[in-house]
Amino acid sequence: MHWLYLHLPHLFAEHSLPEFRSEQPVIVVTQDGRQVIDINLAAQQAGLEVAMTSETACCLCPAVRVVKYSAATAFQALRHVAVAALAESAWVSPDAPDGLYMEVGSMRRLKGDYAAQIAFLHEFYAQLGYTVHIAQHSRARAARILARQIGPAAADQPDAIIELRNLPVTVLSLSAPMVKRLHKLGLRTLGDLKALDTGELNYRLGTSLDEVDFIFGRRQWLPEPYYAPESFDWSQSFEHDIEQQQALFFPISQGIRTFCQFLRLRCLSAQRLILVLRFRESERHPARNLQINLAEAENSTESWLYMLKMTLERCELPAPVIAASLHAGGSHEAELIPVEQKAAALWEAPADQIRARQTRLLNRLAARLGEHRLLFPRCVHDPRPERQSIYAGSIIQATEAAAITQLSGRTRPLWLTPVTPLAFSSKAMVSEFQIIHGPVQIHTGWWDDEACYRNYYISRLPGGSLCWIFFDKHQQCFSQGLFA
């Protein structure tokens, strides 16, 4: 097998910042905003460098634009690059955050020799707007090192081996203390590590240097292949222009039925489908994107047709419609969700029937009232008890099940009451309260305008019931809950 490695050093910026290629200085900083990790040509000409602090960069060039790095955006960009590469190679493997493996045996038969492949890929990704460094080698890890450290690799394998041996050990994924330790042992290049037994080095240093074996071919390593996500695309041009919403239902319903069949054959479901309407005189009336949303993900034709009808009734047509299309999955916002597999049964369980009726009711409510008016309670991560549950939109899947914080092994009260001040100014005055457990301190909320400092106690009231009280930083006493 033969591999190409594509290193895209400016992947995040070139994907999400159109002005990165402009004459305005632009820098990308880490998520905490402290260090520069990428710069454009204008910033480089202004004297800015990678790895300097953001404060230094702003002082040297006050006109610079500062953008924080987003791992989610970088992931979307890498997925976009990988999907494009699948059109040229059968084996593609993303290497986060900004690299890509490609097996090029099939490409060589189609594109010709190595130079033709490289020229084609440079032109291909230049059209997509990306800067790319490409290297080739018979081993995937070796191609990765060459692309990231040297840029274009040597044309044949013997030259590449010579270059690999001369590379410093800093090209490996090792911590700074481990690199310093290798230098003390006189191991400064990959050739020095190759001359030693990797197993003994791993045992002696307490770390893994298996990457050396992968680079020089003493052990085989293959990247995990990437498969493009399932996607659905349906389109139809109308023989006659359609001017009323009701007349759109029948032709688009054929696409809805095709979509539901597509989902069921792949054991998938969906919660959102994008409907694109194209109008006559497109210069004056650009295409309109409509979202068909369900309250819960499913693949039932009845629910999707009902929601399509409601969506079309609320849509106003600025001009006659000449074509329509449906899109889901792939690079679209409408995600396809795997259906939970269930064992086959002779009849449907009562719980499944109830669940199906609930889903149908929720979808009809969302269609009648609008998906943003249907709310679900869910838990969130917040140490303040009164802020641990919120109402989320119906289209948002309540998958972030946040566990309620435990207090020293004891659960919080069953009934959480509004914070009510009690007629006590200090703990010494609480004579009628019998403290059962506490204090448990909560000092949180520094990120917003409702910071709190509390000491919680479980107390027994004169009647025998248990209540949950706390004292704030001013020693004011409040009650917040009752135990069963």
Coordinates of C-alpha atoms in Angstrom, one line a residue:
M1 CA 0.0 0.0 0.0
H2 CA 1.1 3.6 -0.6
W3 CA 0.0 6.6 1.3
L4 CA -0.3 10.3 0.9
Y5 CA -0.6 12.5 3.9
L6 CA -2.3 15.9 3.6
H7 CA -1.4 18.5 6.2
L8 CA -3.7 21.6 6.1
P9 CA -1.9 24.1 8.4
H10 CA -4.6 26.8 8.2
L11 CA -7.7 24.5 8.1
F12 CA -9.7 26.2 10.8
A13 CA -9.0 29.7 9.6
E14 CA -9.5 29.0 5.9
H15 CA -12.7 27.2 6.5
S16 CA -14.4 29.7 8.8
L17 CA -12.7 33.1 8.2
P18 CA -13.1 34.4 4.6
E19 CA -10.9 37.4 5.5
F20 CA -8.0 35.2 6.4
R21 CA -6.7 35.6 2.8
S22 CA -7.3 39.4 2.8
E23 CA -4.9 42.2 3.6
Q24 CA -6.3 42.6 7.1
P25 CA -4.0 41.0 9.8
V26 CA -5.8 38.0 11.4
I27 CA -4.6 35.8 14.2
V28 CA -6.2 32.6 15.7
V29 CA -5.6 32.2 19.4
T30 CA -6.2 29.2 21.8
Q31 CA -9.7 28.8 23.3
D32 CA -8.5 30.5 26.5
G33 CA -7.3 33.5 24.4
R34 CA -3.7 33.5 25.6
Q35 CA -1.5 32.2 22.8
V36 CA -1.4 32.7 19.0
I37 CA -1.6 29.4 17.1
D38 CA -2.1 30.6 13.5
I39 CA -1.6 33.8 11.5
N40 CA -2.3 35.0 8.0
L41 CA 0.2 36.5 5.6
A42 CA -0.8 40.1 6.5
A43 CA -0.2 39.4 10.2
Q44 CA 3.2 37.8 9.4
Q45 CA 4.3 40.9 7.4
A46 CA 3.3 43.0 10.4
G47 CA 5.8 41.1 12.5
L48 CA 3.5 38.7 14.3
E49 CA 4.5 35.1 15.0
V50 CA 3.0 31.9 16.0
A51 CA 3.4 30.9 19.7
M52 CA 3.6 34.6 20.9
T53 CA 1.0 35.7 23.5
S54 CA -2.1 37.4 22.2
E55 CA -1.4 40.5 24.3
T56 CA 2.0 40.9 22.6
A57 CA 0.4 40.5 19.2
C58 CA -2.2 43.2 19.9
C59 CA 0.5 45.6 21.1
L60 CA 2.6 45.0 18.0
C61 CA -0.4 45.4 15.7
P62 CA -3.4 47.1 17.2
A63 CA -5.4 46.6 14.0
V64 CA -5.2 42.8 14.1
R65 CA -8.4 40.8 14.3
V66 CA -8.3 38.1 17.0
V67 CA -10.4 35.0 16.6
K68 CA -10.6 32.2 19.2
Y69 CA -10.1 28.6 18.0
S70 CA -13.2 26.4 18.0
A71 CA -12.6 22.6 18.2
A72 CA -16.2 22.0 16.9
T73 CA -15.7 24.2 13.8
A74 CA -12.3 22.6 13.2
F75 CA -14.0 19.1 13.3
Q76 CA -16.6 20.2 10.8
A77 CA -13.9 21.5 8.5
L78 CA -11.9 18.3 8.7
R79 CA -15.0 16.3 8.0
H80 CA -15.7 18.5 4.9
V81 CA -12.1 17.8 3.7
A82 CA -12.5 14.0 4.3
V83 CA -15.8 13.8 2.4
A84 CA -14.2 15.6 -0.5
A85 CA -11.2 13.3 -0.5
L86 CA -13.5 10.2 -0.7
A87 CA -14.3 11.2 -4.3
E88 CA -10.6 10.5 -5.1
S89 CA -9.5 7.6 -2.8
A90 CA -11.3 4.6 -1.4
W91 CA -9.4 4.7 1.9
V92 CA -9.4 8.1 3.7
S93 CA -8.7 8.6 7.3
P94 CA -9.0 12.0 9.1
D95 CA -6.1 12.9 11.5
A96 CA -7.3 15.5 13.9
P97 CA -7.0 18.4 14.1
D98 CA -5.7 19.3 10.6
G99 CA -4.4 16.2 8.7
L100 CA -5.7 13.5 6.4
Y101 CA -4.4 10.1 5.3
M102 CA -5.1 8.9 1.7
E103 CA -4.3 5.5 0.2
V104 CA -3.3 6.2 -3.4
G105 CA -3.0 2.9 -5.1
S106 CA -6.3 3.5 -7.0
M107 CA -5.4 7.2 -7.6
R108 CA -2.2 6.2 -9.3
R109 CA -4.1 4.1 -11.9
L110 CA -6.4 7.0 -12.5
K111 CA -4.2 10.1 -12.2
G112 CA -0.8 8.8 -13.3
D113 CA 2.5 9.0 -11.4
Y114 CA 3.2 10.7 -8.1
A115 CA 3.9 14.1 -9.5
A116 CA 0.5 14.1 -11.3
Q117 CA -1.3 13.0 -8.1
I118 CA 0.3 15.8 -6.1
A119 CA -0.5 18.4 -8.8
F120 CA -4.1 17.3 -9.0
L121 CA -4.6 17.4 -5.2
H122 CA -3.0 20.8 -4.9
E123 CA -5.3 22.2 -7.5
F124 CA -8.3 20.3 -6.1
Y125 CA -7.9 21.7 -2.5
A126 CA -6.9 25.2 -3.8
Q127 CA -10.4 25.3 -5.5
L128 CA -11.9 24.5 -2.1
G129 CA -9.8 27.3 -0.5
Y130 CA -7.3 25.3 1.5
T131 CA -3.5 25.4 1.8
V132 CA -2.1 21.9 1.8
H133 CA 1.3 20.2 2.3
I134 CA 1.5 16.7 0.8
A135 CA 4.0 13.9 1.4
Q136 CA 4.0 10.3 0.2
H137 CA 5.5 7.1 1.6
S138 CA 4.8 3.4 1.8
R139 CA 4.0 3.8 5.5
A140 CA 1.3 6.1 6.7
R141 CA 3.1 7.4 9.9
A142 CA 6.2 8.2 7.9
A143 CA 4.2 10.2 5.4
R144 CA 2.6 12.1 8.3
I145 CA 6.0 13.0 9.8
L146 CA 7.3 14.1 6.4
A147 CA 4.3 16.3 5.5
R148 CA 4.2 18.0 8.9
Q149 CA 7.9 18.6 9.3
I150 CA 9.4 18.9 5.8
G151 CA 6.5 19.8 3.5
P152 CA 6.8 18.0 0.2
A153 CA 8.5 14.6 0.8
A154 CA 11.3 13.0 -1.2
A155 CA 10.1 11.4 -4.4
D156 CA 11.3 7.9 -3.6
Q157 CA 11.5 5.7 -0.4
P158 CA 15.4 5.6 0.2
D159 CA 15.6 9.4 0.3
A160 CA 12.6 9.6 2.6
I161 CA 14.3 7.1 5.0
I162 CA 17.4 9.3 5.1
E163 CA 15.3 12.4 5.9
L164 CA 13.4 10.5 8.6
R165 CA 16.6 9.4 10.4
N166 CA 17.8 13.0 10.6
L167 CA 14.6 14.4 12.1
P168 CA 14.7 15.4 15.8
V169 CA 12.8 13.5 18.4
T170 CA 10.6 16.5 19.0
V171 CA 8.5 15.5 15.9
L172 CA 7.1 12.6 18.1
S173 CA 4.0 13.1 20.3
L174 CA 6.0 13.4 23.5
S175 CA 5.9 15.7 26.5
A176 CA 8.6 18.4 27.0
P177 CA 10.0 16.5 30.1
M178 CA 10.3 13.3 28.1
V179 CA 12.1 15.0 25.2
K180 CA 14.5 16.5 27.7
R181 CA 15.1 13.1 29.2
L182 CA 15.8 11.6 25.8
H183 CA 18.3 14.4 25.2
K184 CA 20.1 13.6 28.4
L185 CA 20.5 10.0 27.2
G186 CA 22.0 11.2 24.0
L187 CA 19.0 10.4 21.9
R188 CA 18.3 13.4 19.7
T189 CA 17.1 12.0 16.3
L190 CA 14.8 9.4 15.1
G191 CA 17.8 7.5 13.8
D192 CA 19.1 7.3 17.4
L193 CA 15.8 5.7 18.5
K194 CA 15.7 3.3 15.6
A195 CA 19.0 1.8 16.6
L196 CA 17.6 0.7 20.0
D197 CA 15.0 -1.8 21.0
T198 CA 11.7 0.0 21.4
G199 CA 10.3 -2.4 24.0
E200 CA 13.3 -1.9 26.3
L201 CA 13.0 1.9 25.8
N202 CA 9.3 1.8 26.7
Y203 CA 10.1 -0.1 29.9
R204 CA 13.0 2.1 30.9
L205 CA 11.3 5.4 30.2
G206 CA 7.8 4.5 31.2
T207 CA 6.3 5.9 28.0
S208 CA 5.3 4.6 24.6
L209 CA 7.7 5.0 21.7
D210 CA 5.9 2.6 19.4
E211 CA 5.5 5.4 16.9
V212 CA 9.1 4.9 16.0
D213 CA 8.4 1.3 14.9
F214 CA 5.4 2.5 12.9
I215 CA 7.5 5.1 11.1
F216 CA 10.3 2.8 10.1
G217 CA 8.1 -0.2 9.3
R218 CA 9.2 -2.5 12.1
R219 CA 5.5 -2.8 13.0
Q220 CA 2.5 -2.4 10.8
W221 CA -0.1 0.4 11.5
L222 CA -3.0 1.3 9.3
P223 CA -5.3 4.4 9.9
E224 CA -8.9 3.7 10.6
P225 CA -11.0 4.3 7.4
Y226 CA -13.5 7.0 7.3
Y227 CA -17.0 6.5 5.9
A228 CA -19.1 9.4 4.7
P229 CA -22.2 9.9 6.9
E230 CA -25.5 8.9 5.4
S231 CA -27.3 11.7 3.5
F232 CA -30.6 12.1 1.8
D233 CA -31.1 14.4 -1.2
W234 CA -34.3 14.6 -3.3
S235 CA -35.3 17.2 -5.8
Q236 CA -38.0 17.7 -8.4
S237 CA -38.7 20.4 -11.0
F238 CA -42.4 21.1 -11.7
E239 CA -43.8 21.0 -15.2
H240 CA -46.1 23.9 -14.3
D241 CA -45.5 26.7 -11.9
I242 CA -47.2 26.3 -8.5
E243 CA -48.7 29.4 -6.9
Q244 CA -50.5 28.0 -3.8
Q245 CA -49.2 26.2 -0.8
Q246 CA -51.8 23.5 -0.9
A247 CA -50.8 22.5 -4.4
L248 CA -47.2 21.9 -3.2
F249 CA -48.2 19.2 -0.8
F250 CA -48.8 16.4 -3.3
P251 CA -45.5 16.6 -5.3
I252 CA -43.4 17.1 -2.1
S253 CA -45.3 14.3 -0.3
Q254 CA -43.7 11.9 -2.8
G255 CA -40.3 13.0 -1.6
I256 CA -41.4 12.6 2.1
R257 CA -42.4 9.0 1.4
T258 CA -39.1 8.4 -0.3
F259 CA -37.3 9.9 2.7
C260 CA -39.2 7.7 5.2
Q261 CA -38.5 4.6 3.2
F262 CA -34.8 5.7 3.1
L263 CA -34.8 5.9 6.9
R264 CA -36.5 2.6 7.5
L265 CA -34.2 0.7 5.2
R266 CA -31.2 2.0 7.2
C267 CA -32.8 1.8 10.7
L268 CA -32.5 5.5 11.0
S269 CA -34.8 8.3 12.2
A270 CA -34.8 12.1 11.9
Q271 CA -36.1 15.1 13.7
R272 CA -35.4 17.7 11.1
L273 CA -35.7 17.9 7.3
I274 CA -34.7 20.8 5.1
L275 CA -37.1 21.8 2.4
V276 CA -35.8 24.2 -0.3
L277 CA -38.2 26.0 -2.6
R278 CA -37.0 27.7 -5.8
F279 CA -39.1 30.5 -7.4
R280 CA -39.5 32.0 -10.8
E281 CA -37.4 35.1 -11.3
S282 CA -34.6 33.8 -9.0
E283 CA -32.8 37.1 -9.2
R284 CA -35.7 38.9 -7.4
H285 CA -36.8 35.9 -5.3
P286 CA -33.9 33.7 -4.0
A287 CA -34.5 30.2 -2.9
R288 CA -36.0 29.8 0.5
N289 CA -35.0 27.1 3.1
L290 CA -37.7 25.8 5.3
Q291 CA -37.1 23.4 8.3
I292 CA -39.7 20.7 8.8
N293 CA -39.2 19.8 12.5
L294 CA -40.7 17.1 14.6
A295 CA -40.9 17.1 18.4
E296 CA -39.1 13.7 18.6
A297 CA -37.1 11.8 16.0
E298 CA -39.0 9.1 14.1
N299 CA -39.4 7.6 10.6
S300 CA -43.2 7.4 10.4
T301 CA -44.6 8.6 7.1
E302 CA -47.8 9.8 8.8
S303 CA -46.0 12.2 11.2
W304 CA -43.8 13.7 8.4
L305 CA -46.7 14.2 6.0
Y306 CA -48.7 15.9 8.8
M307 CA -45.7 18.2 9.7
L308 CA -45.2 19.0 6.0
K309 CA -48.8 20.1 5.7
M310 CA -48.6 22.4 8.7
T311 CA -45.3 23.8 7.5
L312 CA -46.7 24.7 4.0
E313 CA -49.8 26.3 5.5
R314 CA -47.6 28.7 7.5
C315 CA -45.4 29.5 4.5
E316 CA -46.1 32.5 2.2
L317 CA -45.0 32.2 -1.4
P318 CA -43.5 35.5 -2.8
A319 CA -43.6 34.0 -6.4
P320 CA -44.6 30.8 -8.2
V321 CA -42.5 27.8 -7.3
I322 CA -40.7 26.0 -10.1
A323 CA -38.8 23.4 -8.1
A324 CA -38.4 21.9 -4.6
S325 CA -35.8 19.7 -2.9
L326 CA -35.4 17.8 0.4
H327 CA -32.1 17.4 2.3
A328 CA -31.0 15.6 5.5
G329 CA -27.8 14.1 6.9
G330 CA -24.3 14.5 5.4
S331 CA -23.1 18.1 5.7
H332 CA -26.6 19.4 6.3
E333 CA -27.9 20.6 9.8
A334 CA -30.6 17.9 9.7
E335 CA -28.9 14.9 11.4
L336 CA -29.9 11.3 10.9
I337 CA -30.2 9.3 14.2
P338 CA -29.8 5.5 14.5
V339 CA -33.0 3.8 15.7
E340 CA -32.6 1.7 18.8
Q341 CA -32.8 -2.0 17.8
K342 CA -35.5 -4.0 19.5
A343 CA -36.1 -7.8 19.6
A344 CA -38.9 -9.0 17.3
A345 CA -42.2 -9.8 19.1
L346 CA -45.5 -11.3 18.0
W347 CA -47.3 -8.2 19.1
E348 CA -46.3 -4.7 20.1
A349 CA -45.8 -4.2 23.8
P350 CA -48.2 -1.8 25.6
A351 CA -45.4 0.5 26.5
D352 CA -44.4 0.8 22.9
Q353 CA -48.0 1.6 21.9
I354 CA -48.1 4.3 24.6
R355 CA -44.8 5.7 23.5
A356 CA -46.0 5.8 19.9
R357 CA -49.1 7.7 20.9
Q358 CA -47.1 10.2 22.9
T359 CA -44.7 10.8 20.0
R360 CA -47.7 11.4 17.7
L361 CA -49.3 13.8 20.1
L362 CA -46.1 15.8 20.6
N363 CA -45.5 16.1 16.9
R364 CA -49.1 17.3 16.3
L365 CA -48.7 19.9 19.1
A366 CA -45.5 21.1 17.6
A367 CA -47.1 21.4 14.2
R368 CA -50.1 23.3 15.6
L369 CA -48.4 25.5 18.2
G370 CA -44.9 25.8 16.6
E371 CA -41.9 23.8 17.7
H372 CA -40.5 26.7 19.8
R373 CA -43.6 26.7 22.0
L374 CA -43.3 23.1 23.1
L375 CA -40.9 22.9 26.0
F376 CA -39.5 19.9 28.0
P377 CA -37.9 20.0 31.5
R378 CA -34.4 18.8 31.7
C379 CA -31.5 18.9 34.1
V380 CA -28.3 21.0 33.7
H381 CA -25.0 21.2 35.4
D382 CA -25.2 24.0 37.9
P383 CA -24.3 23.7 41.6
R384 CA -27.1 26.1 42.6
P385 CA -30.2 23.9 43.4
E386 CA -32.7 26.4 42.0
R387 CA -30.9 26.5 38.7
Q388 CA -30.5 22.7 38.1
S389 CA -33.6 22.3 35.9
I390 CA -34.7 24.4 32.9
Y391 CA -37.2 24.2 30.1
A392 CA -35.6 23.3 26.8
G393 CA -37.0 23.7 23.3
S394 CA -38.9 20.7 21.9
I395 CA -36.6 20.3 19.0
I396 CA -33.5 19.9 21.3
Q397 CA -32.9 16.3 22.2
A398 CA -32.8 16.1 26.0
T399 CA -29.7 13.8 25.9
E400 CA -27.6 15.8 28.4
A401 CA -28.8 14.0 31.4
A402 CA -27.0 15.8 34.2
A403 CA -27.0 14.1 37.6
I404 CA -28.1 16.1 40.5
T405 CA -25.2 17.0 42.8
Q406 CA -25.0 14.9 45.9
L407 CA -24.3 16.3 49.3
S408 CA -21.8 14.1 51.3
G409 CA -23.6 11.0 50.2
R410 CA -27.1 12.3 51.1
T411 CA -29.6 13.2 48.5
R412 CA -31.1 16.6 48.3
P413 CA -34.7 17.0 49.5
L414 CA -37.6 15.7 47.5
W415 CA -39.5 19.0 47.5
L416 CA -37.4 22.0 46.6
T417 CA -39.2 25.1 47.8
P418 CA -38.6 28.8 47.0
V419 CA -35.8 30.4 49.0
T420 CA -37.6 31.8 52.0
P421 CA -35.9 33.9 54.7
L422 CA -36.2 32.7 58.3
A423 CA -36.4 34.9 61.4
F424 CA -32.9 34.1 62.6
S425 CA -29.8 36.2 62.2
S426 CA -27.1 33.7 63.3
K427 CA -26.7 30.0 63.9
A428 CA -26.6 30.6 67.7
M429 CA -30.2 31.7 67.6
V430 CA -31.6 28.6 65.9
S431 CA -32.6 27.0 69.2
E432 CA -35.7 25.3 67.9
F433 CA -33.8 23.6 65.0
Q434 CA -32.0 20.3 65.6
I435 CA -29.1 20.0 63.2
I436 CA -29.0 16.5 61.7
H437 CA -26.3 17.0 59.1
G438 CA -24.0 19.8 57.9
P439 CA -22.6 22.1 57.0
V440 CA -22.1 21.5 53.3
Q441 CA -20.6 24.5 51.7
I442 CA -21.5 25.8 48.2
H443 CA -19.4 28.7 46.9
T444 CA -20.3 29.1 43.2
G445 CA -22.0 31.3 40.6
W446 CA -19.0 33.4 39.9
W447 CA -19.6 33.3 36.1
D448 CA -22.9 35.4 36.3
D449 CA -24.5 38.1 38.4
E450 CA -26.0 35.6 41.0
A451 CA -22.9 34.4 42.9
C452 CA -23.7 32.6 46.2
Y453 CA -21.9 31.5 49.3
R454 CA -24.0 29.1 51.4
N455 CA -23.6 26.6 54.2
Y456 CA -26.4 23.9 54.0
Y457 CA -27.8 21.9 56.9
I458 CA -30.4 19.2 57.3
S459 CA -32.5 20.2 60.3
R460 CA -35.4 18.7 62.2
L461 CA -38.4 20.9 62.9
P462 CA -40.3 20.8 66.2
G463 CA -43.0 18.8 64.5
G464 CA -40.5 16.1 63.5
S465 CA -40.2 16.8 59.8
L466 CA -36.9 17.4 58.1
C467 CA -36.1 20.6 56.3
W468 CA -33.2 21.9 54.3
I469 CA -31.8 25.3 55.4
F470 CA -28.7 27.3 54.6
F471 CA -26.8 30.4 55.9
D472 CA -25.4 32.9 53.5
K473 CA -22.2 34.9 54.0
H474 CA -24.1 37.5 56.1
Q475 CA -25.3 34.7 58.4
Q476 CA -28.9 35.1 57.2
C477 CA -30.9 31.9 57.5
F478 CA -33.1 30.6 54.6
S479 CA -35.1 27.5 54.0
Q480 CA -35.1 25.8 50.6
G481 CA -36.6 22.3 50.8
L482 CA -38.5 19.6 52.7
F483 CA -37.6 15.9 53.0
A484 CA -40.2 13.1 52.6

